[in-house]
Structures are given as structure tokens and as C-alpha cells.
PDB file of C-alpha atoms in Angstrom:
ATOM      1  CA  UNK A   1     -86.147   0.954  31.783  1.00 63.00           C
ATOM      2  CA  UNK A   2     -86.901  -2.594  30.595  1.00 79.00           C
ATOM      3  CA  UNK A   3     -88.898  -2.862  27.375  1.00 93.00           C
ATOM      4  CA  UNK A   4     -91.649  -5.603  26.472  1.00 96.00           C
ATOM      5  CA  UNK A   5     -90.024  -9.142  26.475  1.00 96.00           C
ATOM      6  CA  UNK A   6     -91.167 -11.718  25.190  1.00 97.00           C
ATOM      7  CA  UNK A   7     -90.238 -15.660  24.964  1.00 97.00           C
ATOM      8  CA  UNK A   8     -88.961 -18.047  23.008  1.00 97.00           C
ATOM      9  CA  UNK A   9     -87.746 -15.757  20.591  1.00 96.00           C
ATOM     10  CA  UNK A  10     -88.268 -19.100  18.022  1.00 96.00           C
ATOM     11  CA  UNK A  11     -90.469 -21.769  18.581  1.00 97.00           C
ATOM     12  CA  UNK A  12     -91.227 -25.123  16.503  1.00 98.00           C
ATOM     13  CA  UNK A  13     -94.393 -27.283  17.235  1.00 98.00           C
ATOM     14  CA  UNK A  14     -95.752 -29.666  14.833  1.00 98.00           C
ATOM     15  CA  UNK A  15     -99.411 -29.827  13.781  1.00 97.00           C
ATOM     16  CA  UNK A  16    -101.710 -30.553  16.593  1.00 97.00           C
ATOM     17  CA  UNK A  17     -99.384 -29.532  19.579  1.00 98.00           C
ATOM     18  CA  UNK A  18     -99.752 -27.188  22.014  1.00 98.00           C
ATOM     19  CA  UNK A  19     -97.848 -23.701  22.325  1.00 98.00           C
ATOM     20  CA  UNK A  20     -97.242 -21.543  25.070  1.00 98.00           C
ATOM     21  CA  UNK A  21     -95.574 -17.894  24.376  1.00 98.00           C
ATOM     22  CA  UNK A  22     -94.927 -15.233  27.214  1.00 98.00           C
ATOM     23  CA  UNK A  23     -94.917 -11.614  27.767  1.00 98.00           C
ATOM     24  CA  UNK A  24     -93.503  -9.385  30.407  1.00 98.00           C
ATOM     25  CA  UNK A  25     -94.959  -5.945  30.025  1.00 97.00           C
ATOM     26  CA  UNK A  26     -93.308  -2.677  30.904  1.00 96.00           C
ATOM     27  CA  UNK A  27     -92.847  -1.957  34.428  1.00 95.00           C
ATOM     28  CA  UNK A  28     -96.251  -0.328  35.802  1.00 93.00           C
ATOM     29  CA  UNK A  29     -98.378  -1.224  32.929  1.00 94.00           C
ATOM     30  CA  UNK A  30    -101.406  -3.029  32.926  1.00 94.00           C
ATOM     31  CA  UNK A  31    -102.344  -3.992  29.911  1.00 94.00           C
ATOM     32  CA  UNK A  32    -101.248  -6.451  27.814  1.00 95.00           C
ATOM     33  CA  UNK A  33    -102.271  -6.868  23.956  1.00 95.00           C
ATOM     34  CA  UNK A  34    -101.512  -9.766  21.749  1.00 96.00           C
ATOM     35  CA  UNK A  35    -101.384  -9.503  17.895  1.00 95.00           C
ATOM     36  CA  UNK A  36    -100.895 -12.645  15.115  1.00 96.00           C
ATOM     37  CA  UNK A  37     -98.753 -11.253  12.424  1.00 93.00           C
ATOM     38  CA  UNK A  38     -99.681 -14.442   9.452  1.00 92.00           C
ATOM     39  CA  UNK A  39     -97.438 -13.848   6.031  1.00 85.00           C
ATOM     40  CA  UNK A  40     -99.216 -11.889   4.021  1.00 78.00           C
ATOM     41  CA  UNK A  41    -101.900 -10.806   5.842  1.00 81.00           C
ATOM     42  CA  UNK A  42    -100.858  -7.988   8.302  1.00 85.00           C
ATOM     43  CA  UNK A  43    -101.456  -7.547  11.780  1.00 91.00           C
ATOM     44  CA  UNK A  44    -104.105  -9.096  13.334  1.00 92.00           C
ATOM     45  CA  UNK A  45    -105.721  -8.381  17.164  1.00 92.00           C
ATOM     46  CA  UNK A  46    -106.222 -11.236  19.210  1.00 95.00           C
ATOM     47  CA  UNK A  47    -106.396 -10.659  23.227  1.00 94.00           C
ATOM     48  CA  UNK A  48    -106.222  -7.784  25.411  1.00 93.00           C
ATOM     49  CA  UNK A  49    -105.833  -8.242  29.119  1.00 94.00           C
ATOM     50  CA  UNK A  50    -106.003  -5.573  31.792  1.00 92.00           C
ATOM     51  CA  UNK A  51    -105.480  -5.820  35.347  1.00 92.00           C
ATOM     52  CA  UNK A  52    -105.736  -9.916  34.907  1.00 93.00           C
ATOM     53  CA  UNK A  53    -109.207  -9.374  33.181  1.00 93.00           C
ATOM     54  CA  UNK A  54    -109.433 -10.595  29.608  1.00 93.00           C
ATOM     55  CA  UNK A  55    -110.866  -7.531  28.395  1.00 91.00           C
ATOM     56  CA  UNK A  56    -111.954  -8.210  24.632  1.00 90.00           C
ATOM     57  CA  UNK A  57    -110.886 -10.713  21.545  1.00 91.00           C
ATOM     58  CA  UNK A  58    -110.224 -10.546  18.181  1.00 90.00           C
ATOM     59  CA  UNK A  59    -111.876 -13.402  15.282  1.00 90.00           C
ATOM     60  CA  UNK A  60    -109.883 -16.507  16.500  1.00 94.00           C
ATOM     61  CA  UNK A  61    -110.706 -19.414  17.465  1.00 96.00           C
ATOM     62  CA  UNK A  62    -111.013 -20.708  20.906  1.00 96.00           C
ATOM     63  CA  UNK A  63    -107.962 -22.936  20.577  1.00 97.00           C
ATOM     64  CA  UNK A  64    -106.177 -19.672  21.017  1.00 97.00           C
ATOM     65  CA  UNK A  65    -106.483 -18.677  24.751  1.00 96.00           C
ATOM     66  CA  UNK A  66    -104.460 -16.542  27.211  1.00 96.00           C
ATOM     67  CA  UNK A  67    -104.124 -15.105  30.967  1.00 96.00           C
ATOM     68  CA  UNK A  68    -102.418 -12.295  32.937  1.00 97.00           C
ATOM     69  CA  UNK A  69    -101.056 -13.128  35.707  1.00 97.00           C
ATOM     70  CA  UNK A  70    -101.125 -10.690  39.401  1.00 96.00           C
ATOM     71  CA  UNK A  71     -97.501  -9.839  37.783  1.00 95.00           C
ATOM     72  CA  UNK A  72     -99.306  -8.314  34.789  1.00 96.00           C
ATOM     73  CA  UNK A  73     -97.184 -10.756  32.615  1.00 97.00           C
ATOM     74  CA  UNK A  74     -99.386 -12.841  29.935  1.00 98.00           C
ATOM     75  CA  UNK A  75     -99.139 -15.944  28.261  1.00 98.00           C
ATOM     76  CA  UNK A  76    -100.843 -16.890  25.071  1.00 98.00           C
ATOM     77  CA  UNK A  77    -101.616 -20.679  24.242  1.00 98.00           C
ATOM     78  CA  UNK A  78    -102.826 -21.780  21.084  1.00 98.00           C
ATOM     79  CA  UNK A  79    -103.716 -25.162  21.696  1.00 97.00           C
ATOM     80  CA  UNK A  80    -104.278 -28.473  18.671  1.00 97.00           C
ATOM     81  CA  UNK A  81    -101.679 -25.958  16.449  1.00 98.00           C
ATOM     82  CA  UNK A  82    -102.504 -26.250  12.660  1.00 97.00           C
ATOM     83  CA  UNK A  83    -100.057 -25.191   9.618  1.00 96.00           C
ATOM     84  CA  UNK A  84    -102.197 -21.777   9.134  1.00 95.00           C
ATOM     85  CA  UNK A  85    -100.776 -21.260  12.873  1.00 97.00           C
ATOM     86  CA  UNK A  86     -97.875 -20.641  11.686  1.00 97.00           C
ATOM     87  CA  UNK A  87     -96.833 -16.262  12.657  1.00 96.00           C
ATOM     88  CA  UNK A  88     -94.732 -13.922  14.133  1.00 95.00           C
ATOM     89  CA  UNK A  89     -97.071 -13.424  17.629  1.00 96.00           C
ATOM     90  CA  UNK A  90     -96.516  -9.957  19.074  1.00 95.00           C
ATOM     91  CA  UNK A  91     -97.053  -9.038  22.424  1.00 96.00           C
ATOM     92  CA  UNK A  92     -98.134  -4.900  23.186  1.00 94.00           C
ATOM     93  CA  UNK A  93     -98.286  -3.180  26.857  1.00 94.00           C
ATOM     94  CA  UNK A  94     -99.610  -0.094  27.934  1.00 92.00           C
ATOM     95  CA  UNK A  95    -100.980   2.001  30.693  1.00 89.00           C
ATOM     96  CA  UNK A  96    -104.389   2.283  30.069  1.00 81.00           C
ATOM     97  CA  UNK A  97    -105.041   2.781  26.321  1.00 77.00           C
ATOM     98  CA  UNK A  98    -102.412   4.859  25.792  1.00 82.00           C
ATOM     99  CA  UNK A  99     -99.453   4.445  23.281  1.00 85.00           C
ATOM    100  CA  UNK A 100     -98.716   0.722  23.287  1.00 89.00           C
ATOM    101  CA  UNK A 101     -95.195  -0.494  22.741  1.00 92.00           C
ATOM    102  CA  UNK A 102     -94.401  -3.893  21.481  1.00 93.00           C
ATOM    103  CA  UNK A 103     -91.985  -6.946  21.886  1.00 94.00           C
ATOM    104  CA  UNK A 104     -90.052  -8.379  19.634  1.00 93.00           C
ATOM    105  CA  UNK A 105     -92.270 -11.178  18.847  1.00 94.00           C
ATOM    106  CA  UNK A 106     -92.311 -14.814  19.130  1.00 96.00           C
ATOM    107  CA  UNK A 107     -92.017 -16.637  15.831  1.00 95.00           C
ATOM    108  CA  UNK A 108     -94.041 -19.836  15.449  1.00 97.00           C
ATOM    109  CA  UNK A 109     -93.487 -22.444  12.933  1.00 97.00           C
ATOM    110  CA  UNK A 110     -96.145 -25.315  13.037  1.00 97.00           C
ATOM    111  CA  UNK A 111     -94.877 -28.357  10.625  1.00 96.00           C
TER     112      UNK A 111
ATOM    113  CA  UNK B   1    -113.266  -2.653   1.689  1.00 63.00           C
ATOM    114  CA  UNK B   2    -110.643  -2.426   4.655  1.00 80.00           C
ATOM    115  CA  UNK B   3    -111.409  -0.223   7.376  1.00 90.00           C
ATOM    116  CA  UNK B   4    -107.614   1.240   7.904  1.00 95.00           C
ATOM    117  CA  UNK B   5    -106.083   1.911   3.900  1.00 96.00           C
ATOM    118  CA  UNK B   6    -102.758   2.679   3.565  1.00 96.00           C
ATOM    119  CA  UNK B   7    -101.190   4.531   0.243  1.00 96.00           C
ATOM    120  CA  UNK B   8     -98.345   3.774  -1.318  1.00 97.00           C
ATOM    121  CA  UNK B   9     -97.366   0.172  -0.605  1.00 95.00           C
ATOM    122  CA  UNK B  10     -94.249  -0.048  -1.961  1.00 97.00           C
ATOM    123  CA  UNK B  11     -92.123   3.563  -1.323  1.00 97.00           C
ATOM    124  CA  UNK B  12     -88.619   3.884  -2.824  1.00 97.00           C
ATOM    125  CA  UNK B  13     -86.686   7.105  -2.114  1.00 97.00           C
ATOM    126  CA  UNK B  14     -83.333   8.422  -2.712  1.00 97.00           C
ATOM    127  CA  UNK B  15     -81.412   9.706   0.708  1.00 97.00           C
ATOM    128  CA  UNK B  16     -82.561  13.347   1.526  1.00 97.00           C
ATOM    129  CA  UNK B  17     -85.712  12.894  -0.254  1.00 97.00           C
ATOM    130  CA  UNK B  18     -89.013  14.142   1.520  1.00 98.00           C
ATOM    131  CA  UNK B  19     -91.490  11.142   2.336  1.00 97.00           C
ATOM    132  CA  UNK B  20     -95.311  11.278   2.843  1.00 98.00           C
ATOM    133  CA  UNK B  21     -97.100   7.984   3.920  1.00 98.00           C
ATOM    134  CA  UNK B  22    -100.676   8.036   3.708  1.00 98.00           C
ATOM    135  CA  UNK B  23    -103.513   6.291   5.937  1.00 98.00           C
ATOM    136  CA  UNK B  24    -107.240   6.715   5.286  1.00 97.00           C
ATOM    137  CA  UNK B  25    -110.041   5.212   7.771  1.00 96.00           C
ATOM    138  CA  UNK B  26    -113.202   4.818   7.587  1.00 94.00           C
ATOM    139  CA  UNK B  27    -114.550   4.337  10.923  1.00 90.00           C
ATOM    140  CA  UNK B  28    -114.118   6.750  14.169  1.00 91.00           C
ATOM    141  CA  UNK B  29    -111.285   6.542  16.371  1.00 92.00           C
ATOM    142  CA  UNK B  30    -110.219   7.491  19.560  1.00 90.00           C
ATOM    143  CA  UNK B  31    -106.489   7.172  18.285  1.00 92.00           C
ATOM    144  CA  UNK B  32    -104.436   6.846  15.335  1.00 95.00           C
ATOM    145  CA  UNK B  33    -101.200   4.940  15.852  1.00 95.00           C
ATOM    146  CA  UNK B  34     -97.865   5.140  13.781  1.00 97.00           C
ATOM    147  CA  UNK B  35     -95.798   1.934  13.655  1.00 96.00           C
ATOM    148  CA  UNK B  36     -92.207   1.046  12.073  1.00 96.00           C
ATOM    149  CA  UNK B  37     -91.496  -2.337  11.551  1.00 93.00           C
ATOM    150  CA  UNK B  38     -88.237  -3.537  10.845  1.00 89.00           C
ATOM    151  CA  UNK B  39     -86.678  -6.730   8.705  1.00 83.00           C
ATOM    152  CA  UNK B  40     -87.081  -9.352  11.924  1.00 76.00           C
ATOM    153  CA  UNK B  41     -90.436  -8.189  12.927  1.00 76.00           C
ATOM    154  CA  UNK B  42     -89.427  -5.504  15.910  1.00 85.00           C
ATOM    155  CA  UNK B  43     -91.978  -2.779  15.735  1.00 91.00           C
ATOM    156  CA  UNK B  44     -91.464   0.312  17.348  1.00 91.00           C
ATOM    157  CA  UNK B  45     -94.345   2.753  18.572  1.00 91.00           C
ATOM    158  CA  UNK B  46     -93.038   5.723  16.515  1.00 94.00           C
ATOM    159  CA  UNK B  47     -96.534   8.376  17.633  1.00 94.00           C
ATOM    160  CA  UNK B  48     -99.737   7.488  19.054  1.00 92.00           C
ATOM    161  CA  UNK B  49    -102.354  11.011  17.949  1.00 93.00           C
ATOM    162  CA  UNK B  50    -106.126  12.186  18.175  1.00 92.00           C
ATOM    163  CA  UNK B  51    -105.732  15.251  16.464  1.00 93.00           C
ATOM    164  CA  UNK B  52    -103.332  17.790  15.197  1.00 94.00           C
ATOM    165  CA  UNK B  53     -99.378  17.384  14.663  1.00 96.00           C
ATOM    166  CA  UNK B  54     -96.499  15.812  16.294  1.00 96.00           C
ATOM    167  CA  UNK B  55     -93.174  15.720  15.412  1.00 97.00           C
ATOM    168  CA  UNK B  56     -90.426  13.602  16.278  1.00 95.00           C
ATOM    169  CA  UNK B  57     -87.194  14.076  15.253  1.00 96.00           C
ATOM    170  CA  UNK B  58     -87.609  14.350  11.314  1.00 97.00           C
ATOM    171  CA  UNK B  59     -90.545  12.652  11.605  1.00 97.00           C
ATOM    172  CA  UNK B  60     -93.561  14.284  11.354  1.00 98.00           C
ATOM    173  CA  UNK B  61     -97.247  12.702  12.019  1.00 98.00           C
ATOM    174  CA  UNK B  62    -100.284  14.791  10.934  1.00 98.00           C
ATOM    175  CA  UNK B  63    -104.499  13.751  11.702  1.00 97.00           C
ATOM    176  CA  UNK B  64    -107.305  15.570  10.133  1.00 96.00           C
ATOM    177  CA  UNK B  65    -110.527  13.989  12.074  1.00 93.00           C
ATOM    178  CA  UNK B  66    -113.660  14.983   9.376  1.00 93.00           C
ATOM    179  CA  UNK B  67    -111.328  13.851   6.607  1.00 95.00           C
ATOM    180  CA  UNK B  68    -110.465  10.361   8.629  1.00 96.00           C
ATOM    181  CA  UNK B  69    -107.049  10.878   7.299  1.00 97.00           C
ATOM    182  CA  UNK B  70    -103.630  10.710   8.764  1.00 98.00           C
ATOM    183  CA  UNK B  71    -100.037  11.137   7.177  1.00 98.00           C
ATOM    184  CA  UNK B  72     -96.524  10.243   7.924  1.00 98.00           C
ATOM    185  CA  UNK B  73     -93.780  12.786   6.418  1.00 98.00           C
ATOM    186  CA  UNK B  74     -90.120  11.669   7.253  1.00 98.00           C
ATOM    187  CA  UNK B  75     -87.954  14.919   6.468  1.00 97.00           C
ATOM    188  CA  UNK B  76     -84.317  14.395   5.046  1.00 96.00           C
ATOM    189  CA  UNK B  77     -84.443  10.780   4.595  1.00 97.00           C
ATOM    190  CA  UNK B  78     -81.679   8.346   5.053  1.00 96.00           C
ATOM    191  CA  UNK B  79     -81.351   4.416   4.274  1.00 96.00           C
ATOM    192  CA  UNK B  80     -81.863   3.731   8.217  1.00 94.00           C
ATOM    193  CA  UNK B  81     -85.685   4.778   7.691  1.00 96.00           C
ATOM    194  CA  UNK B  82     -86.104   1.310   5.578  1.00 96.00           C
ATOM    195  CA  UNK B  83     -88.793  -0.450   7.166  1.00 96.00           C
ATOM    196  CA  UNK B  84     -92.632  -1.035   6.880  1.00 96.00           C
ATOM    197  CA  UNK B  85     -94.693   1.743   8.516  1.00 97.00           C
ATOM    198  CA  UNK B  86     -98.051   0.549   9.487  1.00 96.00           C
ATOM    199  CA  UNK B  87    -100.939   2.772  10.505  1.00 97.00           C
ATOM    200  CA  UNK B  88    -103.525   1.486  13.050  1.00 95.00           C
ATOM    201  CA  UNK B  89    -106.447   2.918  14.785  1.00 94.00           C
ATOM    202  CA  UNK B  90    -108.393   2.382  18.026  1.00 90.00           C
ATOM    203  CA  UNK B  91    -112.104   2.502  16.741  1.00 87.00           C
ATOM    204  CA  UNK B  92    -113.812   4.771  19.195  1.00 85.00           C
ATOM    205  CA  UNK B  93    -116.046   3.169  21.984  1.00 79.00           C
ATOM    206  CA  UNK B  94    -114.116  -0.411  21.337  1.00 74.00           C
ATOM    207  CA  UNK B  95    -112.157  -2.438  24.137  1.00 68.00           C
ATOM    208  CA  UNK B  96    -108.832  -1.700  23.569  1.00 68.00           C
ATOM    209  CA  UNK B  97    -107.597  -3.219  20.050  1.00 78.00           C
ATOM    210  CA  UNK B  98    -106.165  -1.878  17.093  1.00 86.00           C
ATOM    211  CA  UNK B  99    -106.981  -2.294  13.530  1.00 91.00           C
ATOM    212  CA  UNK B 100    -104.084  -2.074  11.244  1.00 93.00           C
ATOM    213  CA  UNK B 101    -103.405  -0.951   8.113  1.00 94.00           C
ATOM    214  CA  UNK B 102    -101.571  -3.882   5.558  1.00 93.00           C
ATOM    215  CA  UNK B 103     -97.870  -1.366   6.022  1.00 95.00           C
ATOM    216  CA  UNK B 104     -96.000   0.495   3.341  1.00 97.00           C
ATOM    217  CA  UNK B 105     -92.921  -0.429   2.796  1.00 96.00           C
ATOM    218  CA  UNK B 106     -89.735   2.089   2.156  1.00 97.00           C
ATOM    219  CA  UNK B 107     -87.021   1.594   1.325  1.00 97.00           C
ATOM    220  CA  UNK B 108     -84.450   4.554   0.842  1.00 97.00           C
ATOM    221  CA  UNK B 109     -81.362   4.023  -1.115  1.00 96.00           C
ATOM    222  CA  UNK B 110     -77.783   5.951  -0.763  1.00 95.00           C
TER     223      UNK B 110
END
């Protein structure tokens, strides 16, 4: 079985862009979490989607925005990027809110 | 104060040496998550637990709910076990997140 994907693996914008990361959840789940991972400062929440619904959001800004699609994969786009940006962005699935297992990330540089 | 605290961070153990990572909360949960984290970012959901014991292989998560207090034993250690292990927690009644814990990092030598 297919684990969470998630693309680019790498991305570079500079400052004031616009980035757009996917995720393709496990077959059959539902939900889809996304998490900011900022040097330093540990994992952070920021959207959870569920059957297309954006369910709840972490302390971001709303430059950083996302949707589900009827395929239950997500994207996340941050949009007018700034240097503080700059993360490893994880994407989580699950069925319900049970155990949630992650991608391997997209890392964002924003120069 | 941070709600999810996580004791030690640093860890550095010789191979076959017994490991206990500790994470302390301070709000209620619904669920207590074990992560590992790799060099590269990968994280891997190692247990996901409301109460009581699992085990895993030589791993080994415990949760005690009055004492909002979880641990992570990894029996028989080997260098392969380097990694951060972070400890996150669904608060109870909230939509779905986690709140992490800032990760301690092992590292087991040969």
C-alpha cells in the first residue's frame, strides 16, 4: 500500500511569490493534516481537511491557505512568501482521528 | 510554559543500552502520539495511545492519564534508533490537530 506523497520534494521561491505544495493521502483516508516544521522551532499545526471540509487552523496567517479535493488529495498555498516562510511543510492523513502517518515533506526555501 | 514538555533533549546511548524518553502535558487529551524523525525530515508514526501500554518491537510506549505523562523506552538499543522522537497530543474536544513536543534527540553510538 502507497504511503503519503507529497510534491516537490524541494522547492525555491523568492520573497513575495506564491507556492503551491501537494499531498496524496493514503488510500481510503479522509483526512488530511498539514504541519510547518520552521528551524528551530518544532512542529507546528496549520490545516486539517476532512472529507473536502477545512475542518480547523492553526496561528497562521491567511496568506497560507489550502483545499481537498473530491480525491481527498490537498494542496497548501502560501501566497506573498516571506524569508520566515522558509520550512520543511509536512503533510499527515488519517481515517478519522486516528493514528496519522506523514509524508516526507516538502522543503521550502524563500530567498 | 509549553503545553507538550519533553525530557531529555539531547540523549546519547551506547548500543544495548536501555532508553526512556519522557513527555509531560499539561492539558487533556484524547491521544498521545509517538513520532521518530529522521536526518531529512521523514517522520514515522511509531504509536498513537489513550491509555495503558503498547509495545512494538523493542519499543515500548507507556501513558498514565492523572499524571499527564507518557514515556518512550527503546529496549536493546542500536545506532539505527538515531533520530528525534517527538511526542504530540490531540487536546481533548479540539478539531483534529496535534500539539508537539520540541523532540529529543538520540543518538546511539557502536
Amino acid at each position: 500500500e502507497a504511503g503519503v506523497t507529497q510534491s516537490p520534494t524541494h522547492l525555491i521561491k523568492t520573497r513575495g511569490q506564491q507556492a503551491t505544495l501537494r499531498c496524496s493521502p493514503i488510500s481510503g483516508h479522509t483526512s488530511v493534516y498539514w504541519y510547518q516544521q520552521a528551524l528551530g522551532l518544532g512542529l507546528q499545526f496549520l490545516l486539517w481537511y476532512d472529507e473536502g471540509e477545512e475542518r480547523n487552523r492553526g496561528n497562521f496567517p491567511p496568506r497560507f491557505s489550502g483545499r481537498q479535493f473530491p480525491n481527498y488529495s490537498s494542496e497548501l498555498n502560501v501566497n506573498a512568501l516571506e524569508l520566515e516562510d522558509s520550512a520543511l511543510y509536512l503533510c499527515a492523513s488519517s481515517l478519522g482521528q486516528g493514528k496519522q502517518y506523514f509524508g516526507p515533506g516538502t522543503r521550502l526555501t524563500v530567498t | 510554559k509549553n503545553e507538550v514538555e519533553q525530557s531529555p533533549q539531547n540523549l546519547t546511548a551506547q548500543e544495548g543500552e536501555f532508553i526512556t524518553i519522557n513527555c509531560s502535558y499539561s492539558v487533556g487529551i484524547s491521544a498521545l502520539h509517538w513520532l521518530q524523525q529522521h536526518p531529512g525530515g521523514g517522520i514515522v508514526s511509531l504509536f498513537m495511545l489513550s491509555s495503558g501500554k503498547k509495545k512494538h518491537g523493542r519499543l515500548i510506549a507507556t501513558i498514565n492519564i492523572q499524571e499527564k505523562h507518557s514515556s518512550l523506552h527503546i529496549t536493546a538499543s542500536h545506532p539505527r534508533d538515531s533520530a528525534v522522537y517527538i511526542c504530540a497530543v490531540r487536546v481533548r474536544g479540539s478539531q483534529g490537530n496535534l500539539i508537539f513536543g520540541k523532540g529529543t534527540k538520540l543518538s546511539v553510538k557502536p
